[in-house]
Amino acid sequence: KLDELLTFSDKNYLYEASLVERVSEGSIVLMKNERVSPSRLYDAEKFLHDDFKRRAKLDSGGFVKDLDAFLKDNELQLGEQQKEAVQKINEGASLLFLVGYAGTGKSTTSKTILDLLSTKHDKKTIITCALSGIASQRIADTTGYESATIQSLLVKFEDSDNFPYSVVLIDEASMINSSLFARLVSKIDRNAVVVIVGDDAQLPPIGAGNVLSDVLALGLAPIVKLTKIYRQSEDKAITVIANDIREGTVPEYKKEYEDFEFIDVNISNYYALKNQLSQNELQNLREENAAQIVAEIAHKVVESIEKARYRLSNKRIKEYLNYFQVITPMKGGTLGSNNLNMVLQDYFNPNPKKSVKKGGVEFRLMDKVVHTKNENMTSWSGEGFKSGEDSAQRRIFNGMSGLLFKIEDEDEQAYVFYPNEDVVVIYEYEELKSHLMLSYALTIHKVQGMEYDIVVIPMSFSHYIMHNTKLIYTAITRAKHKCILIGESMAFESACKKLEITRRDTVLLEL
């Protein structure tokens, strides 16, 4: 392929010469089996490999003499697998990987572990963290311990050798790429107790590496795998359906549930028509089907819009942003996030007092938006903005979800409030297209680590190339109270059987 791009033929010696030069200057590392890696990636994963092995040998000395008595006093009841995780920490493990699928009680177990650790560690020295603001807030809410985003921790303690914490719990670890994982772990005190929590059935991280899965494969540290699903009631099925999909099984998805609904929008006699119609006719049929799916999505919006607007009018911004979310596999096409954002904008925000159009996208006052770059931006804390404090440069991260609440035509500037991070950011009009996008609809990759009250997912054979068990599992488990799938039942069943078996090449697996 590279030959084709460069219009080369029989020029392997040029590649070899370039590779030798990169190896000699140290920018590329030659590994075993004639594999090569960029040095920054090699250094990050080699550090993690060695540090995990070192921490796995440490003994914290344990915590309580009678664990059963401690658990009895604890308000949360544990199953056998959950108890095993707590027991490992109580026996002195300084590093533990707690891995479990949706509905297996990772949060309950995490809280119990932190409560156990707090018998010897001051609560002020215990921190939990996650990649996204929503995931960070969720772990704080479920455990009661201080939490922060990984990036905010790294920025806050940029000038320190280590974080001032003796216990660090890292949540949603499957999302964290190698470079960021190494930066985070390198800041954790060498003798701290570290608990790493994640779900290896989720999509791998955006960026190089697959640390959580690699640690499981290599057994680098103590691991407890939670597999027992705790179902709240027979009417609640999100976790059961998600785990059927994870296993490559088509779930009982057409039954009536309190928290899950599938709305059929099929093409009648599709397979027969496929053999009879021309490509153009078939394409028109698919477009008609996509339009019908969009119409059904709009019906669900109408059902929920009053409650969404109630949150917004009462200035419950975080609740508004996390209330109703459309999630789709792709950006392009009728059912892609770009088109759905324009459709949904007209429902959620039809009559704005102000708007600005940049790069073919209209941004309206009170639009739901997401930041798309990791960059230092002029910003304030929420209170600082209200009280008129001077702005400061803060790192604003890709994936942060906010509300566009102010447009200044004269200065050609727009302001966005990010409630999870409590930050107000100012954007020049020229930055809007490159730094922001509407977020009424987002791709599944974009919502990793997020959680919404109601999630709506279009299902269509037009997304077939993207469909697999990991993708659908990740999408469905973003729903907190209700998950609604709308579209072709055969496309859904096909996706449920399409196991994601792509193996990432990583340095950890080569060491």
Coordinates of C-alpha atoms in Angstrom, one line a residue:
K1 CA 0.0 0.0 0.0
L2 CA 2.8 2.4 0.8
D3 CA 4.4 1.5 -2.5
E4 CA 1.2 2.5 -4.2
L5 CA 1.0 5.8 -2.4
L6 CA 4.6 6.7 -3.1
T7 CA 4.5 5.1 -6.6
F8 CA 7.5 3.0 -5.6
S9 CA 8.6 -0.3 -7.0
D10 CA 11.4 -2.5 -5.6
K11 CA 12.5 0.2 -3.2
N12 CA 12.6 -1.9 0.0
Y13 CA 16.2 -0.7 0.6
L14 CA 14.9 2.8 1.1
Y15 CA 12.5 1.6 3.8
E16 CA 15.3 -0.3 5.5
A17 CA 17.7 2.6 5.4
S18 CA 15.1 4.9 6.9
L19 CA 14.3 2.4 9.6
V20 CA 18.0 1.9 10.5
E21 CA 18.4 5.7 10.7
R22 CA 15.3 5.9 13.0
V23 CA 16.6 3.1 15.2
S24 CA 20.1 4.6 15.5
E25 CA 18.7 8.0 16.5
G26 CA 16.4 6.3 19.1
S27 CA 13.1 7.4 17.7
I28 CA 12.2 3.8 16.9
V29 CA 12.9 0.7 19.1
L30 CA 13.6 -2.7 17.6
M31 CA 11.9 -5.4 19.6
K32 CA 11.9 -9.2 19.4
N33 CA 10.4 -11.0 16.5
E34 CA 11.6 -8.2 14.2
R35 CA 8.8 -5.9 15.5
V36 CA 9.4 -2.2 15.8
S37 CA 7.7 0.5 17.9
P38 CA 7.9 4.3 18.2
S39 CA 10.2 4.9 21.2
R40 CA 7.6 7.0 23.1
L41 CA 5.1 4.1 22.9
Y42 CA 7.8 1.5 23.8
D43 CA 8.9 3.6 26.8
A44 CA 5.3 4.0 28.1
E45 CA 4.4 0.4 27.9
K46 CA 7.7 -0.9 29.2
F47 CA 7.3 1.4 32.2
L48 CA 3.8 0.1 32.8
H49 CA 5.0 -3.5 32.5
D50 CA 7.8 -3.0 35.0
D51 CA 5.8 -0.8 37.4
F52 CA 2.8 -3.2 37.5
K53 CA 5.2 -6.1 38.2
R54 CA 6.9 -4.1 41.0
R55 CA 3.7 -3.0 42.6
A56 CA 2.3 -6.5 42.5
K57 CA 5.1 -7.6 44.8
L58 CA 4.4 -5.0 47.5
D59 CA 2.6 -5.9 50.7
S60 CA 0.6 -3.1 52.3
G61 CA 0.3 -5.0 55.6
G62 CA -3.4 -5.6 55.4
F63 CA -6.2 -3.8 57.2
V64 CA -8.7 -5.6 59.4
K65 CA -8.4 -8.8 61.4
D66 CA -12.0 -9.9 60.9
L67 CA -13.1 -9.2 57.4
D68 CA -16.5 -10.9 57.8
A69 CA -17.3 -8.6 60.8
F70 CA -16.2 -5.6 58.7
L71 CA -18.4 -6.6 55.8
K72 CA -21.3 -7.3 58.2
D73 CA -21.1 -3.7 59.5
N74 CA -20.8 -2.4 55.9
E75 CA -24.2 -1.3 54.5
L76 CA -23.4 -3.0 51.1
Q77 CA -23.9 -6.7 50.6
L78 CA -21.3 -8.5 48.5
G79 CA -21.3 -11.7 46.4
E80 CA -18.5 -14.2 46.5
Q81 CA -16.5 -12.7 43.6
Q82 CA -16.9 -9.2 45.0
K83 CA -15.8 -10.4 48.4
E84 CA -12.7 -12.0 46.8
A85 CA -11.6 -8.6 45.6
V86 CA -12.0 -7.0 49.0
Q87 CA -10.1 -10.0 50.5
K88 CA -7.1 -9.5 48.2
I89 CA -6.8 -5.9 49.4
N90 CA -7.2 -7.0 53.0
E91 CA -4.5 -9.6 52.6
G92 CA -2.0 -6.8 51.6
A93 CA -2.3 -6.4 47.8
S94 CA -1.0 -3.0 46.8
L95 CA -2.2 -3.3 43.2
L96 CA -5.5 -4.9 42.1
F97 CA -7.2 -5.0 38.7
L98 CA -11.0 -5.2 39.3
V99 CA -12.5 -6.2 36.0
G100 CA -16.2 -6.7 35.4
Y101 CA -19.0 -6.5 32.9
A102 CA -22.0 -4.2 33.1
G103 CA -24.2 -5.0 36.1
T104 CA -21.6 -7.1 38.0
G105 CA -21.2 -4.6 40.9
K106 CA -17.9 -2.9 40.2
S107 CA -19.1 0.3 41.9
T108 CA -20.3 -1.6 45.0
T109 CA -17.1 -3.5 45.2
S110 CA -15.0 -0.3 44.7
K111 CA -16.8 1.5 47.5
T112 CA -16.3 -1.4 49.9
I113 CA -12.6 -1.6 49.0
L114 CA -12.2 2.2 49.6
D115 CA -14.1 1.9 52.9
L116 CA -11.7 -0.9 53.9
L117 CA -8.6 1.2 52.9
S118 CA -10.0 4.2 54.9
T119 CA -9.6 2.2 58.1
K120 CA -5.8 3.0 57.8
H121 CA -5.6 5.8 55.2
D122 CA -7.0 9.2 55.9
K123 CA -9.9 9.9 53.6
K124 CA -8.1 13.1 52.3
T125 CA -5.3 10.8 51.0
I126 CA -7.8 8.7 48.9
I127 CA -8.6 9.8 45.3
T128 CA -10.6 8.2 42.5
C129 CA -10.2 9.3 38.9
A130 CA -11.5 8.6 35.4
L131 CA -10.9 9.8 31.9
S132 CA -14.2 11.6 31.4
G133 CA -15.9 14.2 33.7
I134 CA -19.1 12.1 33.8
A135 CA -17.3 8.9 34.8
S136 CA -15.4 10.8 37.4
Q137 CA -18.6 12.3 38.9
R138 CA -20.3 8.9 38.8
I139 CA -17.5 7.2 40.8
A140 CA -17.6 10.1 43.3
D141 CA -21.4 9.7 43.7
T142 CA -21.3 5.9 44.1
T143 CA -18.3 5.7 46.5
G144 CA -18.5 9.0 48.4
Y145 CA -14.7 9.6 47.9
E146 CA -13.0 12.6 46.2
S147 CA -12.8 12.2 42.4
A148 CA -11.2 14.1 39.5
T149 CA -10.6 13.6 35.8
I150 CA -7.1 12.1 35.0
Q151 CA -6.2 15.2 32.9
S152 CA -7.1 17.6 35.7
L153 CA -5.0 15.6 38.2
L154 CA -2.0 15.7 35.8
V155 CA -2.4 19.5 35.3
K156 CA -3.0 20.2 39.0
F157 CA 0.2 18.3 40.1
E158 CA 2.3 19.1 37.0
D159 CA 5.1 20.6 39.1
S160 CA 5.1 17.8 41.7
D161 CA 7.0 14.5 41.5
N162 CA 4.0 12.6 42.9
F163 CA 0.3 13.0 43.7
P164 CA -0.2 13.5 47.4
Y165 CA -2.4 10.4 47.8
S166 CA -1.7 7.0 49.4
V167 CA -4.7 5.3 47.7
V168 CA -5.6 5.8 44.0
L169 CA -8.6 4.2 42.3
I170 CA -8.6 4.4 38.5
D171 CA -12.1 3.8 36.9
E172 CA -13.1 3.1 33.3
A173 CA -9.5 1.8 32.7
S174 CA -10.4 0.2 29.3
M175 CA -10.6 3.8 27.9
I176 CA -7.1 4.9 28.8
N177 CA -4.4 4.6 26.1
S178 CA -0.8 3.6 26.9
S179 CA 0.8 7.1 26.9
L180 CA -1.8 8.6 29.3
F181 CA -1.8 5.5 31.5
A182 CA 2.0 5.7 31.8
R183 CA 1.8 9.5 32.7
L184 CA -0.8 8.8 35.3
V185 CA 0.9 5.8 37.0
S186 CA 4.3 7.6 37.0
K187 CA 2.8 10.3 39.2
I188 CA 1.4 7.8 41.8
D189 CA 3.5 7.3 44.9
R190 CA 5.7 4.2 44.6
N191 CA 4.1 2.7 47.8
A192 CA 0.5 3.8 47.2
V193 CA -2.3 1.2 47.0
V194 CA -3.6 1.3 43.4
V195 CA -7.0 -0.2 42.4
I196 CA -7.7 -0.3 38.6
V197 CA -11.3 -0.8 37.6
G198 CA -12.6 -1.5 34.1
D199 CA -14.7 -3.5 31.7
D200 CA -12.6 -5.3 29.0
A201 CA -15.8 -5.9 26.9
Q202 CA -15.9 -2.2 26.1
L203 CA -14.3 -0.7 23.0
P204 CA -10.5 -0.3 23.3
P205 CA -9.1 3.2 23.9
I206 CA -8.8 5.9 21.4
G207 CA -5.0 6.0 20.8
A208 CA -2.3 3.4 20.9
G209 CA -2.3 0.5 23.3
N210 CA -4.8 -1.8 25.1
V211 CA -3.5 -1.8 28.6
L212 CA -6.4 -3.4 30.5
S213 CA -6.8 -6.3 28.1
D214 CA -3.0 -6.8 27.9
V215 CA -2.7 -7.0 31.7
L216 CA -5.4 -9.6 31.8
A217 CA -3.8 -11.6 29.1
L218 CA -0.3 -11.5 30.7
G219 CA -1.4 -11.7 34.3
L220 CA 1.0 -9.0 35.4
A221 CA -0.8 -8.3 38.7
P222 CA -3.6 -9.6 41.0
I223 CA -6.8 -9.7 39.0
V224 CA -10.4 -10.3 40.2
K225 CA -12.9 -10.8 37.4
L226 CA -16.6 -10.1 38.2
T227 CA -18.9 -12.1 36.0
K228 CA -22.1 -12.6 38.0
I229 CA -24.8 -10.2 36.7
Y230 CA -27.0 -8.5 39.4
R231 CA -30.4 -7.8 37.9
Q232 CA -32.5 -5.3 39.7
S233 CA -35.8 -6.8 38.6
E234 CA -37.4 -8.9 35.8
D235 CA -38.6 -5.6 34.2
K236 CA -35.0 -4.3 33.9
A237 CA -33.0 -5.8 31.2
I238 CA -30.2 -3.5 30.0
T239 CA -27.4 -5.4 31.7
V240 CA -28.7 -8.8 30.7
I241 CA -29.2 -7.8 27.1
A242 CA -25.8 -6.2 27.0
N243 CA -24.1 -9.3 28.4
D244 CA -25.9 -11.6 25.9
I245 CA -24.5 -9.4 23.1
R246 CA -21.0 -9.5 24.7
E247 CA -21.2 -13.3 24.4
G248 CA -22.3 -13.1 20.8
T249 CA -25.9 -14.2 21.6
V250 CA -29.0 -12.6 20.3
P251 CA -30.9 -11.5 23.4
E252 CA -34.7 -11.6 24.0
Y253 CA -34.9 -8.0 22.8
K254 CA -38.6 -7.9 21.7
K255 CA -40.1 -8.5 25.1
E256 CA -41.6 -5.6 27.1
Y257 CA -39.1 -4.2 29.6
E258 CA -39.1 -1.1 31.8
D259 CA -35.6 0.0 30.6
F260 CA -35.3 -1.4 27.1
E261 CA -37.3 -1.1 23.9
F262 CA -36.7 -2.2 20.3
I263 CA -38.8 -0.4 17.6
D264 CA -38.9 -2.3 14.3
V265 CA -38.5 -0.3 11.2
N266 CA -37.8 -3.0 8.7
I267 CA -37.8 -3.1 4.9
S268 CA -40.5 -5.6 4.0
N269 CA -39.2 -8.6 1.9
Y270 CA -35.8 -7.0 1.8
Y271 CA -33.9 -10.1 0.7
A272 CA -36.3 -10.8 -2.1
L273 CA -36.1 -7.2 -3.2
K274 CA -32.3 -7.3 -3.0
N275 CA -32.3 -9.8 -5.9
Q276 CA -34.9 -8.0 -7.9
L277 CA -34.0 -4.3 -7.7
S278 CA -31.2 -2.4 -9.4
Q279 CA -28.4 -0.8 -7.2
N280 CA -30.1 2.6 -7.5
E281 CA -33.5 1.3 -6.6
L282 CA -32.0 -0.5 -3.6
Q283 CA -30.2 2.6 -2.5
N284 CA -33.5 4.6 -2.7
L285 CA -35.2 1.9 -0.6
R286 CA -32.4 2.1 2.0
E287 CA -32.8 5.9 2.1
E288 CA -36.5 5.6 2.6
N289 CA -35.9 3.2 5.5
A290 CA -33.3 5.6 7.0
A291 CA -35.8 8.5 6.8
Q292 CA -38.4 6.3 8.6
I293 CA -35.9 5.5 11.4
V294 CA -35.2 9.3 11.7
A295 CA -38.9 9.9 12.0
E296 CA -39.2 7.3 14.8
I297 CA -36.2 8.9 16.6
A298 CA -38.1 12.3 16.3
H299 CA -41.1 10.7 18.0
K300 CA -39.0 9.6 21.0
V301 CA -37.5 13.2 21.1
V302 CA -41.1 14.6 21.3
E303 CA -41.9 12.2 24.2
S304 CA -38.9 13.4 26.2
I305 CA -38.5 17.0 25.2
E306 CA -40.7 18.5 28.0
K307 CA -38.7 16.8 30.7
A308 CA -35.4 17.9 29.0
R309 CA -36.5 21.5 28.7
Y310 CA -37.7 21.5 32.4
R311 CA -34.1 20.7 33.4
L312 CA -32.7 23.4 31.2
S313 CA -35.2 26.1 32.3
N314 CA -34.3 25.3 36.0
K315 CA -30.6 25.7 35.2
R316 CA -29.9 22.0 35.9
I317 CA -27.4 22.0 33.1
K318 CA -25.6 18.8 33.9
E319 CA -28.9 16.9 34.1
Y320 CA -30.1 18.5 30.8
L321 CA -26.9 17.5 29.0
N322 CA -27.0 13.9 30.3
Y323 CA -30.8 13.3 29.9
F324 CA -31.4 12.3 26.3
Q325 CA -28.7 11.2 23.9
V326 CA -28.8 9.7 20.4
I327 CA -25.8 7.4 19.8
T328 CA -24.9 6.2 16.3
P329 CA -22.0 4.2 14.8
M330 CA -20.9 6.7 12.1
K331 CA -20.7 10.4 11.4
G332 CA -21.9 10.3 7.7
G333 CA -25.1 9.4 6.0
T334 CA -28.8 10.0 7.0
L335 CA -28.3 8.1 10.2
G336 CA -24.9 9.5 11.0
S337 CA -24.2 12.0 13.8
N338 CA -23.8 15.0 11.4
N339 CA -27.2 14.7 9.9
L340 CA -29.0 13.7 13.1
N341 CA -27.5 16.7 14.9
M342 CA -29.1 19.0 12.4
V343 CA -32.5 17.2 12.7
L344 CA -32.4 17.1 16.5
Q345 CA -31.2 20.7 16.8
D346 CA -34.5 21.8 15.3
Y347 CA -36.4 19.9 18.0
F348 CA -34.4 20.8 21.0
N349 CA -33.5 24.3 20.0
P350 CA -35.8 25.5 17.2
N351 CA -36.1 29.3 18.0
P352 CA -32.8 30.6 19.3
K353 CA -32.4 34.3 20.2
K354 CA -29.0 34.2 18.5
S355 CA -27.0 31.9 16.2
V356 CA -23.7 31.9 14.2
K357 CA -23.0 29.8 11.1
K358 CA -19.4 28.5 10.6
G359 CA -18.2 25.9 8.2
G360 CA -21.7 24.8 7.2
V361 CA -22.7 24.3 10.8
E362 CA -25.1 26.5 12.6
F363 CA -24.4 27.0 16.3
R364 CA -27.4 28.3 18.3
L365 CA -27.6 29.9 21.7
M366 CA -28.4 27.2 24.2
D367 CA -27.1 24.4 21.9
K368 CA -25.8 21.2 23.4
V369 CA -22.1 20.9 22.2
V370 CA -19.0 18.9 22.7
H371 CA -15.3 20.1 22.6
T372 CA -13.2 18.2 20.0
K373 CA -9.5 19.1 20.7
N374 CA -7.0 18.8 23.5
E375 CA -5.9 22.4 23.8
N376 CA -5.2 25.3 26.2
M377 CA -8.1 27.7 26.0
T378 CA -9.0 31.0 27.7
S379 CA -11.4 30.1 30.5
W380 CA -12.8 30.7 33.9
S381 CA -14.3 28.6 36.7
G382 CA -18.1 28.8 36.9
E383 CA -18.0 31.1 39.9
G384 CA -15.0 33.1 38.5
F385 CA -17.0 33.9 35.4
K386 CA -20.0 35.1 37.3
S387 CA -17.9 37.3 39.6
G388 CA -15.9 38.8 36.8
E389 CA -12.5 37.4 37.6
D390 CA -9.7 37.5 35.1
S391 CA -9.6 34.5 32.7
A392 CA -6.8 32.0 32.7
Q393 CA -5.4 29.4 30.3
R394 CA -6.8 25.9 31.1
R395 CA -6.4 22.6 29.3
I396 CA -9.8 21.8 27.7
F397 CA -10.1 18.2 26.6
N398 CA -11.7 16.4 23.7
G399 CA -15.1 14.9 24.6
M400 CA -16.1 17.5 27.2
S401 CA -19.8 18.1 27.0
G402 CA -21.3 21.6 27.5
L403 CA -23.9 24.2 26.8
L404 CA -23.4 27.2 24.4
F405 CA -24.9 29.9 26.6
K406 CA -23.6 33.2 25.2
I407 CA -23.0 34.6 21.7
E408 CA -21.3 38.1 21.3
D409 CA -21.8 39.2 17.7
E410 CA -19.8 42.4 18.1
D411 CA -16.7 40.6 19.4
E412 CA -17.4 37.5 17.3
Q413 CA -17.1 35.2 20.4
A414 CA -19.1 32.4 21.9
Y415 CA -19.1 31.0 25.4
V416 CA -19.6 27.4 26.5
F417 CA -20.2 26.2 30.1
Y418 CA -18.9 22.7 30.9
P419 CA -20.7 21.6 34.1
N420 CA -18.8 18.4 34.8
E421 CA -15.6 20.3 34.9
D422 CA -17.2 23.6 36.2
V423 CA -15.4 25.6 33.4
V424 CA -16.5 28.4 31.1
V425 CA -14.6 28.6 27.8
I426 CA -14.5 31.4 25.3
Y427 CA -14.3 30.6 21.5
E428 CA -13.6 32.9 18.7
Y429 CA -16.0 32.5 15.8
E430 CA -13.2 31.1 13.7
E431 CA -12.6 28.3 16.3
L432 CA -16.2 27.1 16.4
K433 CA -16.0 24.6 13.5
S434 CA -12.5 23.3 14.5
H435 CA -13.1 23.0 18.2
L436 CA -16.8 22.4 18.7
M437 CA -19.5 20.1 17.3
L438 CA -23.2 19.8 18.2
S439 CA -23.8 16.8 20.5
Y440 CA -27.5 16.0 20.3
A441 CA -26.2 12.9 18.4
L442 CA -22.7 11.4 19.0
T443 CA -20.8 8.5 17.7
I444 CA -20.4 5.4 19.9
H445 CA -16.6 6.0 20.1
K446 CA -17.3 9.6 21.4
V447 CA -19.4 8.5 24.3
Q448 CA -17.1 5.9 25.9
G449 CA -17.2 6.5 29.7
M450 CA -20.4 8.6 29.5
E451 CA -23.8 7.8 30.9
Y452 CA -27.2 9.2 30.0
D453 CA -30.7 8.8 31.4
I454 CA -32.2 7.9 28.0
V455 CA -30.2 6.5 25.0
V456 CA -31.6 6.1 21.5
I457 CA -29.6 4.0 18.9
P458 CA -30.4 3.7 15.2
M459 CA -29.9 0.2 13.8
S460 CA -29.4 -0.1 10.1
F461 CA -27.6 -2.4 7.6
S462 CA -26.1 0.9 6.2
H463 CA -23.8 0.8 9.3
Y464 CA -23.0 -2.9 8.9
I465 CA -19.3 -2.4 8.4
M466 CA -19.1 -0.8 11.9
H467 CA -21.4 -3.3 13.7
N468 CA -19.9 -5.8 16.2
T469 CA -20.5 -7.0 19.7
K470 CA -18.1 -4.6 21.4
L471 CA -19.6 -1.5 19.7
I472 CA -23.2 -2.5 20.4
Y473 CA -22.4 -3.5 24.0
T474 CA -20.6 -0.2 24.6
A475 CA -23.6 1.8 23.2
I476 CA -26.3 0.0 25.2
T477 CA -24.4 0.3 28.5
R478 CA -24.3 4.1 28.1
A479 CA -28.0 4.0 29.2
K480 CA -28.8 4.6 32.8
H481 CA -32.6 4.3 32.8
K482 CA -33.8 3.6 29.3
C483 CA -32.2 2.2 26.1
I484 CA -34.2 2.5 22.8
L485 CA -33.1 0.8 19.6
I486 CA -34.8 1.9 16.4
G487 CA -34.4 0.2 13.1
E488 CA -33.9 -3.1 11.3
S489 CA -34.1 -6.1 13.6
M490 CA -32.0 -8.3 11.3
A491 CA -29.2 -5.6 11.4
F492 CA -29.3 -5.8 15.2
E493 CA -29.3 -9.6 15.3
S494 CA -26.4 -9.7 12.8
A495 CA -24.4 -7.3 15.0
C496 CA -25.1 -9.4 18.1
K497 CA -23.4 -12.4 16.3
K498 CA -20.5 -10.5 14.9
L499 CA -17.9 -11.0 17.7
E500 CA -15.1 -8.3 17.7
I501 CA -11.9 -10.3 17.5
T502 CA -9.5 -7.7 16.3
R503 CA -6.3 -8.0 18.1
R504 CA -4.3 -4.9 18.7
D505 CA -0.5 -5.1 18.3
T506 CA 1.0 -3.7 21.4
V507 CA 4.4 -3.4 23.0
L508 CA 3.1 -5.1 26.2
L509 CA 2.4 -8.3 24.3
E510 CA 5.9 -8.3 22.8
L511 CA 7.9 -7.8 26.0

